[in-house]
Amino acid sequence: MRKLVALPVLSADALSSVAYGPEAMLAILVLAGTAGLAYSFPISAAIVFLILAVGVSYRQTIRAYPHGGGSYIVASDNLGPVPGLIAAAGLMTDYVLTVAVSIASGVAAVTSAIPSLAPEAVPIGVAVIVLLLAGNLRGVRQAGALFAAPTYAFIVAMFALITWGLVQSAERGFEPRPTPVITVTESAGLYLIMRAFSSGATAMTGIEAISNAVPVFRRVEWRQARTTLTWMVGLLIAMFAGIVALTHLTGVVPSSRETVLSQLAHLSFGSGWLYVFVQAATAAVLLLAANTAYNDFPRVLSLLARDDYAPRGFMRLGDRLAYSNGIILLSVAAALVYVAFDGQTAALIPLYAVGVFLAFTFSQAGMVVHWWRLRDRHWRKSLLFNALGALLSAVVFITAGISKFTSGAWVAIVAVGLFLLVTLRIHRHYTDVRARLRLRPHTMELPAPGEMGVTREAEAEVEAQAEGEAEVKGVKGVKEGESDVNGETEVNGEYEVNGEYEELPEEIHHLLIVPLATLDLAGMRALAYAASLRRPVLALHISLTDQEADRLRAYWALWGDHLPLEIVVSPYRATVAPLAHYIETLHRQHPDLTLTVILPEIITRHRRHQLLHSRTAPRLRRALRPLTKIVITTVPFHV
Amino acid sequence: MRKLVALPVLSADALSSVAYGPEAMLAILVLAGTAGLAYSFPISAAIVFLILAVGVSYRQTIRAYPHGGGSYIVASDNLGPVPGLIAAAGLMTDYVLTVAVSIASGVAAVTSAIPSLAPEAVPIGVAVIVLLLAGNLRGVRQAGALFAAPTYAFIVAMFALITWGLVQSAERGFEPRPTPVITVTESAGLYLIMRAFSSGATAMTGIEAISNAVPVFRRVEWRQARTTLTWMVGLLIAMFAGIVALTHLTGVVPSSRETVLSQLAHLSFGSGWLYVFVQAATAAVLLLAANTAYNDFPRVLSLLARDDYAPRGFMRLGDRLAYSNGIILLSVAAALVYVAFDGQTAALIPLYAVGVFLAFTFSQAGMVVHWWRLRDRHWRKSLLFNALGALLSAVVFITAGISKFTSGAWVAIVAVGLFLLVTLRIHRHYTDVRARLRLRPHTMELPAPGEMGVTREAEAEVEAQAEGEAEVKGVKGVKEGESDVNGETEVNGEYEVNGEYEELPEEIHHLLIVPLATLDLAGMRALAYAASLRRPVLALHISLTDQEADRLRAYWALWGDHLPLEIVVSPYRATVAPLAHYIETLHRQHPDLTLTVILPEIITRHRRHQLLHSRTAPRLRRALRPLTKIVITTVPFHV
């Protein structure tokens, strides 16, 4: 991707943050009235310094991780699995809140312009989440040029607004307009300043996007990525500082009815098309920012799944189902948070700050360890920058976590805790299962193929094996059969199943059971399939009455062709339960038999008609779940 | 069941109807003020006559259908399938509205006593529906004695109320108290009278319950049932007439804040425990009436399923799933109607009248045909009674349908139409499928075993066959294998599949495909199972990269024991799609092969852990749905 395309696509999230960051800071300070607002300059200066420090810090990450260094990768690589998971928990919270906050702020941009929509803000926001979900389910991805437009429009709008505002202000000799009378509800103190600082710091959310996506750049990727990051940080600082300055000069204060940006635009441009342009560009870039989470969330889920911390189904991003489940999860979580906090940007900010700066802290801390271990050229400078970034991020995280604990941050902290609990349990389950599935547990461990490309242990093992170090005894469990796949199949190979696995029986004794609901072609096909396997076959029928049983026996004499038939009379008007009971009894009586239940399955032409045919196979499978050595086979019959 | 137990259990629905029937009638008449209310006597007389006529009519049904004659059975037996379906449509509407109306009226009884609950009426009603659903899902059925109490309490309450009211009135020389001033919004005309009549007629809903349930009585069942019906009709008429008379004498008029029964009870008993008893008994009997629909609805669904008009899954009442699906359907429909009509009894009454009297009409008309065909002793008298019942029911149905079309009856009529459309389409599908599944279509038709007990054609066929009339040529498709089910299985039988079916291949050529995600014990077990069937086996692996493929090949050399292995490299990070694609290609290249896909399936100890393991089998089945000759087998591995 060219830099001029990469910049808008990757920085939509970060730049759009100036739509709510400065306002969030001012909304806290205004509680202390004019005295509070006076702190906006020093706090903004601290935030600008923070942006710079974190920006430089991410420049180091780009150099160290040219293949993309997300917080989860960096933290788990350098700090270990649990810190990695904590970073991932921060990231997941971050993505959910990116959606919720961006949409809340975007809807506020719209309702500022069209106040009559204000009472419908929450339903509108939910509708937007549903639309984003639908769009992403159908596969709308970030298509470069199309997605570049809103970001550039927003940059133009912001600079026009700031420039024009400064020009107007210059005409007045930079004399600040008087602020309106403010009801003071709090005194300006450290507590207030801390809260304002951590709220304002959300103006830099999304700054990590470029370091995640280094490989999308043209060569030399990491150099191009660094340059783009520098531009982005420059733009971010200019826009942030410009908006704070303009707010000060115009005397605008945050209001629940109209966003600060909308008030500034009204002052500069009246209500004409320029004002509409500012609001539209703001809403568009925020929508785009929300959309970036739809790409990032499933990606992190797939990394977690790769490392056994999430259901494996999420691992394969190419599987439509996995991707869909991921973004449905994201949408539901975002919608819940959005509705629970009534679609108020200000209420969501504390949660957001906690998630984002938690991920930043662990990512930067991971980089410190990285440089310490590597100690290549310039390592001292890089370590220093990263350490500063980690320290400042940690300060913001702790500030946000403590000062806003009761006003929402606790939700994010509880979410992180739950996330850790669940992921660690999932990991334990997979570890457990892998141990039970392992071939020859004492001589070697086979990694899952999905892991092969990633874990170092697996590679080491394969190498070790190639060098003949691992003592591998082949299990001669199965021998070759003739398998020319050209339809001219003949069977003359000799098979034997000898007992080198302890878990497998020495020889598999088969009994094929064909449950028949009725004598029809579907059942006959299942019977023919069973018979063709040349193993003992037993047909099974559940009759409601003795008369029905007798009648079936009469038919069987004609049609069953001497195959053994067992009829179970079950007057309880149920099929699956007596069938399962019969098979279970058979299994208990003959535990050495492998029972294969061969079920005819009617396949209809239209999917909706499938509902009209019984789903015996899944129900039987569920009923027989605890029993071993019950194989279930479905033979389709298309009508 | 003894009569004294059967009476309360079976008549809860009918008797509880007096809680809303008279009120519904008066609520219409009051629109025309005092002049309108004057019509309450002649209309009530007409309704009493209707109750008598329909009651006598059902006495005939009980004699003719000692095994239980529901409207659907009677109408389809005597009038044919479509009239039967119309009757069933009426019944289904009836059951849904029995729930909705009984709960609306029951909640009104409660809010009359505790007015502060009135604003929460709709949520309370929905909660009651949810409770009924939960109770029935857990299997609370009508347990005689326990369920008898509310009905007897209600009977006692009503007679106490009426008697006490009449005594008080007698003291005043039966001089009616003046009615309050009424705003007249309509003139008293035929249209108003029609609406009042059809509304008041809902006081007899549920009168058919005894004729459905004849077999539950002691011997001689039909005699006992008739006696019980006579008692019930007597009680119903007495209560209906008593309430109407009392309303007239006390000058009570319907109000939206308090039910008529509650007003009467307040006048007679003040607000003491007698008043509370009346209200509690009313609410209890209405709850019981709503609960009866939970027994009837799945029963009618199962009859429809038996005759191929509903998904077959509903047929077997003993299957928990079928029963559950039925009552969930009922609850959802009832809750929707209840909420859509804002929990207002008066608004629901028109829908109710349409459904109930549609079923009554077709049921009675069916009885007329029945007697005409049978012409046994007394047939003329029975036919006359049933004809009168049918005629009067039709009058009410048409009256309700026309006079209340715009005020809700259209919903019921549209529902009946949709019901007919869906059931007939389902029937067409099943007929179609049966034709395609039929063995030897030209010589005989095999009924589904589920039908054997019921359809006459099937019995006739079996008889015909026994007499050697049907030319049956046995299909020697499958021959016997050795099947001693005692674990000492040996295979030495000779099998052949010869070509007497045109749908089945002359010989089944097998290829067993074992897709392996990884080399582990679960995969090895699937391989061993496949190999033990002594048919050609092909192992299949989807690799993400060439390196992964090479690595697996190296492992395979050690572990695969010369079984052929095919590796598909699919860089798209998906498993099911490339797997399905490979199998599909194989199928197209070798259409004569029957491909059996043998999938290892990990079974976890805890069900919630199952989510962590991929559901390849169902997804593959869905992907391969359109292809014939693809058999899918799952081999369980318990961890």
PDB file of N, CA and C in Angstrom, chain A residues 243-293:
ATOM      1  N   ILE A 243      -7.694  22.169  18.446  1.00  0.00           N
ATOM      2  CA  ILE A 243      -9.061  22.163  18.970  1.00  0.00           C
ATOM      3  C   ILE A 243      -9.097  22.703  20.402  1.00  0.00           C
ATOM      4  N   VAL A 244      -8.100  22.290  21.208  1.00  0.00           N
ATOM      5  CA  VAL A 244      -8.074  22.782  22.590  1.00  0.00           C
ATOM      6  C   VAL A 244      -7.892  24.311  22.602  1.00  0.00           C
ATOM      7  N   ALA A 245      -6.979  24.790  21.759  1.00  0.00           N
ATOM      8  CA  ALA A 245      -6.722  26.231  21.713  1.00  0.00           C
ATOM      9  C   ALA A 245      -7.975  26.980  21.279  1.00  0.00           C
ATOM     10  N   LEU A 246      -8.608  26.470  20.237  1.00  0.00           N
ATOM     11  CA  LEU A 246      -9.787  27.135  19.698  1.00  0.00           C
ATOM     12  C   LEU A 246     -10.912  27.172  20.728  1.00  0.00           C
ATOM     13  N   THR A 247     -11.062  26.060  21.450  1.00  0.00           N
ATOM     14  CA  THR A 247     -12.107  26.017  22.482  1.00  0.00           C
ATOM     15  C   THR A 247     -11.855  27.105  23.522  1.00  0.00           C
ATOM     16  N   HIS A 248     -10.592  27.238  23.895  1.00  0.00           N
ATOM     17  CA  HIS A 248     -10.229  28.251  24.871  1.00  0.00           C
ATOM     18  C   HIS A 248     -10.546  29.648  24.343  1.00  0.00           C
ATOM     19  N   LEU A 249     -10.145  29.880  23.081  1.00  0.00           N
ATOM     20  CA  LEU A 249     -10.307  31.224  22.520  1.00  0.00           C
ATOM     21  C   LEU A 249     -11.770  31.592  22.299  1.00  0.00           C
ATOM     22  N   THR A 250     -12.582  30.601  21.974  1.00  0.00           N
ATOM     23  CA  THR A 250     -13.992  30.908  21.682  1.00  0.00           C
ATOM     24  C   THR A 250     -14.857  30.830  22.915  1.00  0.00           C
ATOM     25  N   GLY A 251     -14.314  30.343  24.010  1.00  0.00           N
ATOM     26  CA  GLY A 251     -15.115  30.236  25.222  1.00  0.00           C
ATOM     27  C   GLY A 251     -16.194  29.179  25.170  1.00  0.00           C
ATOM     28  N   VAL A 252     -16.029  28.214  24.257  1.00  0.00           N
ATOM     29  CA  VAL A 252     -17.018  27.150  24.151  1.00  0.00           C
ATOM     30  C   VAL A 252     -16.861  26.188  25.330  1.00  0.00           C
ATOM     31  N   VAL A 253     -17.989  25.742  25.898  1.00  0.00           N
ATOM     32  CA  VAL A 253     -17.921  24.711  26.942  1.00  0.00           C
ATOM     33  C   VAL A 253     -18.750  23.508  26.506  1.00  0.00           C
ATOM     34  N   PRO A 254     -18.338  22.317  26.955  1.00  0.00           N
ATOM     35  CA  PRO A 254     -19.077  21.105  26.553  1.00  0.00           C
ATOM     36  C   PRO A 254     -20.531  21.194  26.992  1.00  0.00           C
ATOM     37  N   SER A 255     -21.407  20.689  26.173  1.00  0.00           N
ATOM     38  CA  SER A 255     -22.834  20.693  26.478  1.00  0.00           C
ATOM     39  C   SER A 255     -23.390  19.320  26.138  1.00  0.00           C
ATOM     40  N   SER A 256     -24.457  18.944  26.795  1.00  0.00           N
ATOM     41  CA  SER A 256     -25.001  17.625  26.515  1.00  0.00           C
ATOM     42  C   SER A 256     -25.808  17.625  25.222  1.00  0.00           C
ATOM     43  N   ARG A 257     -26.147  18.821  24.726  1.00  0.00           N
ATOM     44  CA  ARG A 257     -26.984  18.889  23.531  1.00  0.00           C
ATOM     45  C   ARG A 257     -26.180  18.963  22.243  1.00  0.00           C
ATOM     46  N   GLU A 258     -24.968  19.512  22.325  1.00  0.00           N
ATOM     47  CA  GLU A 258     -24.202  19.751  21.110  1.00  0.00           C
ATOM     48  C   GLU A 258     -22.730  19.458  21.378  1.00  0.00           C
ATOM     49  N   THR A 259     -22.071  18.799  20.447  1.00  0.00           N
ATOM     50  CA  THR A 259     -20.657  18.491  20.658  1.00  0.00           C
ATOM     51  C   THR A 259     -19.835  19.772  20.567  1.00  0.00           C
ATOM     52  N   VAL A 260     -18.636  19.750  21.153  1.00  0.00           N
ATOM     53  CA  VAL A 260     -17.738  20.897  21.100  1.00  0.00           C
ATOM     54  C   VAL A 260     -17.377  21.225  19.653  1.00  0.00           C
ATOM     55  N   LEU A 261     -17.098  20.171  18.851  1.00  0.00           N
ATOM     56  CA  LEU A 261     -16.740  20.409  17.448  1.00  0.00           C
ATOM     57  C   LEU A 261     -17.866  21.112  16.719  1.00  0.00           C
ATOM     58  N   SER A 262     -19.102  20.694  16.999  1.00  0.00           N
ATOM     59  CA  SER A 262     -20.254  21.307  16.334  1.00  0.00           C
ATOM     60  C   SER A 262     -20.398  22.768  16.763  1.00  0.00           C
ATOM     61  N   GLN A 263     -20.165  23.037  18.066  1.00  0.00           N
ATOM     62  CA  GLN A 263     -20.240  24.423  18.527  1.00  0.00           C
ATOM     63  C   GLN A 263     -19.178  25.278  17.851  1.00  0.00           C
ATOM     64  N   LEU A 264     -17.957  24.722  17.761  1.00  0.00           N
ATOM     65  CA  LEU A 264     -16.879  25.468  17.102  1.00  0.00           C
ATOM     66  C   LEU A 264     -17.227  25.729  15.640  1.00  0.00           C
ATOM     67  N   ALA A 265     -17.767  24.702  14.970  1.00  0.00           N
ATOM     68  CA  ALA A 265     -18.104  24.855  13.550  1.00  0.00           C
ATOM     69  C   ALA A 265     -19.218  25.878  13.371  1.00  0.00           C
ATOM     70  N   HIS A 266     -20.194  25.850  14.280  1.00  0.00           N
ATOM     71  CA  HIS A 266     -21.260  26.843  14.213  1.00  0.00           C
ATOM     72  C   HIS A 266     -20.698  28.254  14.339  1.00  0.00           C
ATOM     73  N   LEU A 267     -19.771  28.437  15.293  1.00  0.00           N
ATOM     74  CA  LEU A 267     -19.185  29.759  15.502  1.00  0.00           C
ATOM     75  C   LEU A 267     -18.411  30.222  14.281  1.00  0.00           C
ATOM     76  N   SER A 268     -17.666  29.292  13.653  1.00  0.00           N
ATOM     77  CA  SER A 268     -16.820  29.692  12.530  1.00  0.00           C
ATOM     78  C   SER A 268     -17.609  29.826  11.246  1.00  0.00           C
ATOM     79  N   PHE A 269     -18.504  28.850  10.991  1.00  0.00           N
ATOM     80  CA  PHE A 269     -19.115  28.776   9.663  1.00  0.00           C
ATOM     81  C   PHE A 269     -20.613  29.021   9.660  1.00  0.00           C
ATOM     82  N   GLY A 270     -21.205  29.366  10.792  1.00  0.00           N
ATOM     83  CA  GLY A 270     -22.665  29.512  10.828  1.00  0.00           C
ATOM     84  C   GLY A 270     -23.316  28.148  10.660  1.00  0.00           C
ATOM     85  N   SER A 271     -24.369  28.105   9.851  1.00  0.00           N
ATOM     86  CA  SER A 271     -25.055  26.829   9.658  1.00  0.00           C
ATOM     87  C   SER A 271     -25.054  26.420   8.196  1.00  0.00           C
ATOM     88  N   GLY A 272     -24.184  26.985   7.419  1.00  0.00           N
ATOM     89  CA  GLY A 272     -24.174  26.721   5.974  1.00  0.00           C
ATOM     90  C   GLY A 272     -23.536  25.384   5.623  1.00  0.00           C
ATOM     91  N   TRP A 273     -23.159  25.252   4.340  1.00  0.00           N
ATOM     92  CA  TRP A 273     -22.664  23.962   3.861  1.00  0.00           C
ATOM     93  C   TRP A 273     -21.321  23.613   4.490  1.00  0.00           C
ATOM     94  N   LEU A 274     -20.538  24.621   4.881  1.00  0.00           N
ATOM     95  CA  LEU A 274     -19.252  24.327   5.517  1.00  0.00           C
ATOM     96  C   LEU A 274     -19.469  23.620   6.852  1.00  0.00           C
ATOM     97  N   TYR A 275     -20.486  24.114   7.586  1.00  0.00           N
ATOM     98  CA  TYR A 275     -20.816  23.461   8.859  1.00  0.00           C
ATOM     99  C   TYR A 275     -21.241  22.015   8.612  1.00  0.00           C
ATOM    100  N   VAL A 276     -22.129  21.841   7.631  1.00  0.00           N
ATOM    101  CA  VAL A 276     -22.607  20.487   7.313  1.00  0.00           C
ATOM    102  C   VAL A 276     -21.437  19.592   6.916  1.00  0.00           C
ATOM    103  N   PHE A 277     -20.488  20.153   6.161  1.00  0.00           N
ATOM    104  CA  PHE A 277     -19.325  19.376   5.737  1.00  0.00           C
ATOM    105  C   PHE A 277     -18.533  18.889   6.954  1.00  0.00           C
ATOM    106  N   VAL A 278     -18.298  19.803   7.913  1.00  0.00           N
ATOM    107  CA  VAL A 278     -17.544  19.411   9.115  1.00  0.00           C
ATOM    108  C   VAL A 278     -18.240  18.267   9.832  1.00  0.00           C
ATOM    109  N   GLN A 279     -19.550  18.420  10.032  1.00  0.00           N
ATOM    110  CA  GLN A 279     -20.269  17.394  10.787  1.00  0.00           C
ATOM    111  C   GLN A 279     -20.296  16.068  10.028  1.00  0.00           C
ATOM    112  N   ALA A 280     -20.531  16.151   8.711  1.00  0.00           N
ATOM    113  CA  ALA A 280     -20.612  14.932   7.910  1.00  0.00           C
ATOM    114  C   ALA A 280     -19.266  14.216   7.904  1.00  0.00           C
ATOM    115  N   ALA A 281     -18.172  14.991   7.739  1.00  0.00           N
ATOM    116  CA  ALA A 281     -16.845  14.376   7.719  1.00  0.00           C
ATOM    117  C   ALA A 281     -16.536  13.727   9.061  1.00  0.00           C
ATOM    118  N   THR A 282     -16.940  14.396  10.151  1.00  0.00           N
ATOM    119  CA  THR A 282     -16.709  13.836  11.483  1.00  0.00           C
ATOM    120  C   THR A 282     -17.448  12.513  11.642  1.00  0.00           C
ATOM    121  N   ALA A 283     -18.742  12.515  11.288  1.00  0.00           N
ATOM    122  CA  ALA A 283     -19.527  11.290  11.422  1.00  0.00           C
ATOM    123  C   ALA A 283     -18.936  10.181  10.560  1.00  0.00           C
ATOM    124  N   ALA A 284     -18.492  10.543   9.334  1.00  0.00           N
ATOM    125  CA  ALA A 284     -17.973   9.525   8.415  1.00  0.00           C
ATOM    126  C   ALA A 284     -16.684   8.916   8.943  1.00  0.00           C
ATOM    127  N   VAL A 285     -15.768   9.742   9.444  1.00  0.00           N
ATOM    128  CA  VAL A 285     -14.490   9.199   9.902  1.00  0.00           C
ATOM    129  C   VAL A 285     -14.694   8.345  11.163  1.00  0.00           C
ATOM    130  N   LEU A 286     -15.669   8.717  11.971  1.00  0.00           N
ATOM    131  CA  LEU A 286     -15.949   7.912  13.171  1.00  0.00           C
ATOM    132  C   LEU A 286     -16.547   6.563  12.783  1.00  0.00           C
ATOM    133  N   LEU A 287     -17.392   6.567  11.764  1.00  0.00           N
ATOM    134  CA  LEU A 287     -17.946   5.305  11.266  1.00  0.00           C
ATOM    135  C   LEU A 287     -16.821   4.406  10.754  1.00  0.00           C
ATOM    136  N   LEU A 288     -15.895   5.020  10.031  1.00  0.00           N
ATOM    137  CA  LEU A 288     -14.752   4.277   9.512  1.00  0.00           C
ATOM    138  C   LEU A 288     -13.900   3.722  10.653  1.00  0.00           C
ATOM    139  N   ALA A 289     -13.723   4.537  11.699  1.00  0.00           N
ATOM    140  CA  ALA A 289     -12.947   4.079  12.853  1.00  0.00           C
ATOM    141  C   ALA A 289     -13.617   2.872  13.500  1.00  0.00           C
ATOM    142  N   ALA A 290     -14.948   2.945  13.637  1.00  0.00           N
ATOM    143  CA  ALA A 290     -15.677   1.811  14.214  1.00  0.00           C
ATOM    144  C   ALA A 290     -15.454   0.574  13.355  1.00  0.00           C
ATOM    145  N   ASN A 291     -15.428   0.779  12.046  1.00  0.00           N
ATOM    146  CA  ASN A 291     -15.270  -0.348  11.135  1.00  0.00           C
ATOM    147  C   ASN A 291     -13.904  -1.027  11.269  1.00  0.00           C
ATOM    148  N   THR A 292     -12.855  -0.239  11.629  1.00  0.00           N
ATOM    149  CA  THR A 292     -11.526  -0.867  11.749  1.00  0.00           C
ATOM    150  C   THR A 292     -11.550  -1.958  12.807  1.00  0.00           C
ATOM    151  N   ALA A 293     -12.367  -1.757  13.866  1.00  0.00           N
ATOM    152  CA  ALA A 293     -12.423  -2.777  14.904  1.00  0.00           C
ATOM    153  C   ALA A 293     -12.928  -4.100  14.337  1.00  0.00           C
TER     154      ALA A 293
END
